[in-house]
Amino acid sequence: KAGVTQTPRYLIKTRGQQVTLSCSPISGHRSVSWYQQTPGQGLQFLFEYFSETQRNKGNFPGRFSGRQFSNSRSEMNVSTLELGDSALYLCASSRAGVSGNTIYFGEGSWLTVV
Amino acid sequence: EDKVVQSPLSLVVHEGDTVTLNCSYEVTNFRSLLWYKQEKKAPTFLFMLTSSGIEKKSGRLSSILDKKELFSILNITATQTGDSAVYLCAVEASSGSARQLTFGSGTQLTVLP
């Protein structure tokens, strides 16, 4: 059974550009959430989607956005990139989107903003 | 604001030692506590704990939750160099129907041969 798949794995962008990251959850999982991991702040929650609806959003500026498609695949977008957006972006999925179901992480997308 | 604190921040031991990693939390409407192991890649799921006093075991790893005192411990016995990693504790608190984890800063475990 394939795990959570994220693309691209590594990318370098310039300040002011925008970036789109993709996540394919484990088959049968309908909840997809995104996290940002940096050395200074650790793992921080960005947002969570279930059945194409954003159910919760973390404390990040509006430059960070996302969406989920009918097949549960999700994308997140960061516009007007800043140097501080350099981070590992992790996607996680769980079945049915309710408490009690394990949350599994993908290998992440390493974003470097120069 | 939900808060998860892990201790120690780092730990260096020798192969064969037993280690105990700590995680305390302050959250509203606790749902579950999860432990993950992170090497230089995705966090790998270890345990999910929802009930107090019930130990979960997987090989040399075990974990238990105390919902009264708001903490959990992760034990690793007979450590091996392959156990070297960052161990992350995360708490899921109720946010309507949404799922959201609050992570601690992690414990960096180094196991020397």
mmCIF file with all atom_site columns, C-alpha atoms in Angstrom, chain B residues 21-78:
data_model
loop_
_atom_site.group_PDB
_atom_site.id
_atom_site.type_symbol
_atom_site.label_atom_id
_atom_site.label_alt_id
_atom_site.label_comp_id
_atom_site.label_asym_id
_atom_site.label_entity_id
_atom_site.label_seq_id
_atom_site.pdbx_PDB_ins_code
_atom_site.Cartn_x
_atom_site.Cartn_y
_atom_site.Cartn_z
_atom_site.occupancy
_atom_site.B_iso_or_equiv
_atom_site.pdbx_formal_charge
_atom_site.auth_seq_id
_atom_site.auth_comp_id
_atom_site.auth_asym_id
_atom_site.auth_atom_id
_atom_site.pdbx_PDB_model_num
ATOM 1  C CA . LEU B 1 21 ? 11.572  10.400 26.805 1.00 0.00 ? 21 LEU B CA 1
ATOM 2  C CA . ASN B 1 22 ? 9.014   12.720 28.335 1.00 0.00 ? 22 ASN B CA 1
ATOM 3  C CA . CYS B 1 23 ? 6.103   14.666 26.920 1.00 0.00 ? 23 CYS B CA 1
ATOM 4  C CA . SER B 1 24 ? 3.806   16.950 28.895 1.00 0.00 ? 24 SER B CA 1
ATOM 5  C CA . TYR B 1 25 ? 0.894   18.850 27.455 1.00 0.00 ? 25 TYR B CA 1
ATOM 6  C CA . GLU B 1 26 ? -1.674  21.517 28.124 1.00 0.00 ? 26 GLU B CA 1
ATOM 7  C CA . VAL B 1 27 ? -4.506  21.389 25.634 1.00 0.00 ? 27 VAL B CA 1
ATOM 8  C CA . THR B 1 28 ? -8.191  22.036 25.582 1.00 0.00 ? 28 THR B CA 1
ATOM 9  C CA . ASN B 1 29 ? -10.376 19.038 24.751 1.00 0.00 ? 29 ASN B CA 1
ATOM 10 C CA . PHE B 1 30 ? -7.674  16.384 24.471 1.00 0.00 ? 30 PHE B CA 1
ATOM 11 C CA . ARG B 1 31 ? -8.314  13.657 21.921 1.00 0.00 ? 31 ARG B CA 1
ATOM 12 C CA . SER B 1 32 ? -5.102  11.675 21.517 1.00 0.00 ? 32 SER B CA 1
ATOM 13 C CA . LEU B 1 33 ? -1.334  11.782 21.871 1.00 0.00 ? 33 LEU B CA 1
ATOM 14 C CA . LEU B 1 34 ? 0.940   10.487 19.149 1.00 0.00 ? 34 LEU B CA 1
ATOM 15 C CA . TRP B 1 35 ? 4.634   9.656  19.068 1.00 0.00 ? 35 TRP B CA 1
ATOM 16 C CA . TYR B 1 36 ? 6.672   9.860  15.898 1.00 0.00 ? 36 TYR B CA 1
ATOM 17 C CA . LYS B 1 37 ? 10.288  9.073  15.023 1.00 0.00 ? 37 LYS B CA 1
ATOM 18 C CA . GLN B 1 38 ? 11.951  11.422 12.562 1.00 0.00 ? 38 GLN B CA 1
ATOM 19 C CA . GLU B 1 39 ? 15.232  10.781 10.865 1.00 0.00 ? 39 GLU B CA 1
ATOM 20 C CA . LYS B 1 40 ? 16.186  12.999 7.967  1.00 0.00 ? 40 LYS B CA 1
ATOM 21 C CA . LYS B 1 41 ? 12.806  12.531 6.362  1.00 0.00 ? 41 LYS B CA 1
ATOM 22 C CA . ALA B 1 42 ? 9.121   12.125 7.188  1.00 0.00 ? 42 ALA B CA 1
ATOM 23 C CA . PRO B 1 43 ? 8.002   11.513 10.754 1.00 0.00 ? 43 PRO B CA 1
ATOM 24 C CA . THR B 1 44 ? 7.289   7.796  11.130 1.00 0.00 ? 44 THR B CA 1
ATOM 25 C CA . PHE B 1 45 ? 4.327   6.850  13.289 1.00 0.00 ? 45 PHE B CA 1
ATOM 26 C CA . LEU B 1 46 ? 5.134   4.962  16.489 1.00 0.00 ? 46 LEU B CA 1
ATOM 27 C CA . PHE B 1 47 ? 2.135   5.062  18.824 1.00 0.00 ? 47 PHE B CA 1
ATOM 28 C CA . MET B 1 48 ? -1.247  6.653  19.330 1.00 0.00 ? 48 MET B CA 1
ATOM 29 C CA . LEU B 1 49 ? -2.498  6.874  22.916 1.00 0.00 ? 49 LEU B CA 1
ATOM 30 C CA . THR B 1 50 ? -5.989  7.813  23.938 1.00 0.00 ? 50 THR B CA 1
ATOM 31 C CA . SER B 1 51 ? -6.553  6.077  27.278 1.00 0.00 ? 51 SER B CA 1
ATOM 32 C CA . SER B 1 52 ? -4.698  6.511  30.533 1.00 0.00 ? 52 SER B CA 1
ATOM 33 C CA . GLY B 1 53 ? -2.634  3.715  31.972 1.00 0.00 ? 53 GLY B CA 1
ATOM 34 C CA . ILE B 1 54 ? -2.684  1.401  28.975 1.00 0.00 ? 54 ILE B CA 1
ATOM 35 C CA . GLU B 1 55 ? 0.826   0.663  27.803 1.00 0.00 ? 55 GLU B CA 1
ATOM 36 C CA . LYS B 1 56 ? 1.429   0.266  24.103 1.00 0.00 ? 56 LYS B CA 1
ATOM 37 C CA . LYS B 1 57 ? 4.382   -1.815 22.999 1.00 0.00 ? 57 LYS B CA 1
ATOM 38 C CA . SER B 1 58 ? 6.193   -2.409 19.764 1.00 0.00 ? 58 SER B CA 1
ATOM 39 C CA . GLY B 1 59 ? 9.361   -4.409 20.064 1.00 0.00 ? 59 GLY B CA 1
ATOM 40 C CA . ARG B 1 60 ? 11.803  -2.502 22.256 1.00 0.00 ? 60 ARG B CA 1
ATOM 41 C CA . LEU B 1 61 ? 9.595   0.604  22.324 1.00 0.00 ? 61 LEU B CA 1
ATOM 42 C CA . SER B 1 62 ? 6.734   1.239  24.696 1.00 0.00 ? 62 SER B CA 1
ATOM 43 C CA . SER B 1 63 ? 4.645   4.202  25.681 1.00 0.00 ? 63 SER B CA 1
ATOM 44 C CA . ILE B 1 64 ? 2.058   5.122  28.256 1.00 0.00 ? 64 ILE B CA 1
ATOM 45 C CA . LEU B 1 65 ? -0.259  8.053  28.841 1.00 0.00 ? 65 LEU B CA 1
ATOM 46 C CA . ASP B 1 66 ? -1.350  9.694  32.085 1.00 0.00 ? 66 ASP B CA 1
ATOM 47 C CA . LYS B 1 67 ? -4.354  11.909 31.358 1.00 0.00 ? 67 LYS B CA 1
ATOM 48 C CA . LYS B 1 68 ? -4.655  13.024 34.955 1.00 0.00 ? 68 LYS B CA 1
ATOM 49 C CA . GLU B 1 69 ? -1.107  14.364 35.152 1.00 0.00 ? 69 GLU B CA 1
ATOM 50 C CA . LEU B 1 70 ? -1.101  15.333 31.446 1.00 0.00 ? 70 LEU B CA 1
ATOM 51 C CA . PHE B 1 71 ? 2.016   13.540 30.312 1.00 0.00 ? 71 PHE B CA 1
ATOM 52 C CA . SER B 1 72 ? 3.297   10.602 28.374 1.00 0.00 ? 72 SER B CA 1
ATOM 53 C CA . ILE B 1 73 ? 6.573   8.723  28.294 1.00 0.00 ? 73 ILE B CA 1
ATOM 54 C CA . LEU B 1 74 ? 8.282   6.803  25.539 1.00 0.00 ? 74 LEU B CA 1
ATOM 55 C CA . ASN B 1 75 ? 10.671  4.069  26.632 1.00 0.00 ? 75 ASN B CA 1
ATOM 56 C CA . ILE B 1 76 ? 13.282  2.473  24.453 1.00 0.00 ? 76 ILE B CA 1
ATOM 57 C CA . THR B 1 77 ? 15.118  -0.518 25.879 1.00 0.00 ? 77 THR B CA 1
ATOM 58 C CA . ALA B 1 78 ? 18.386  -2.040 24.639 1.00 0.00 ? 78 ALA B CA 1
#
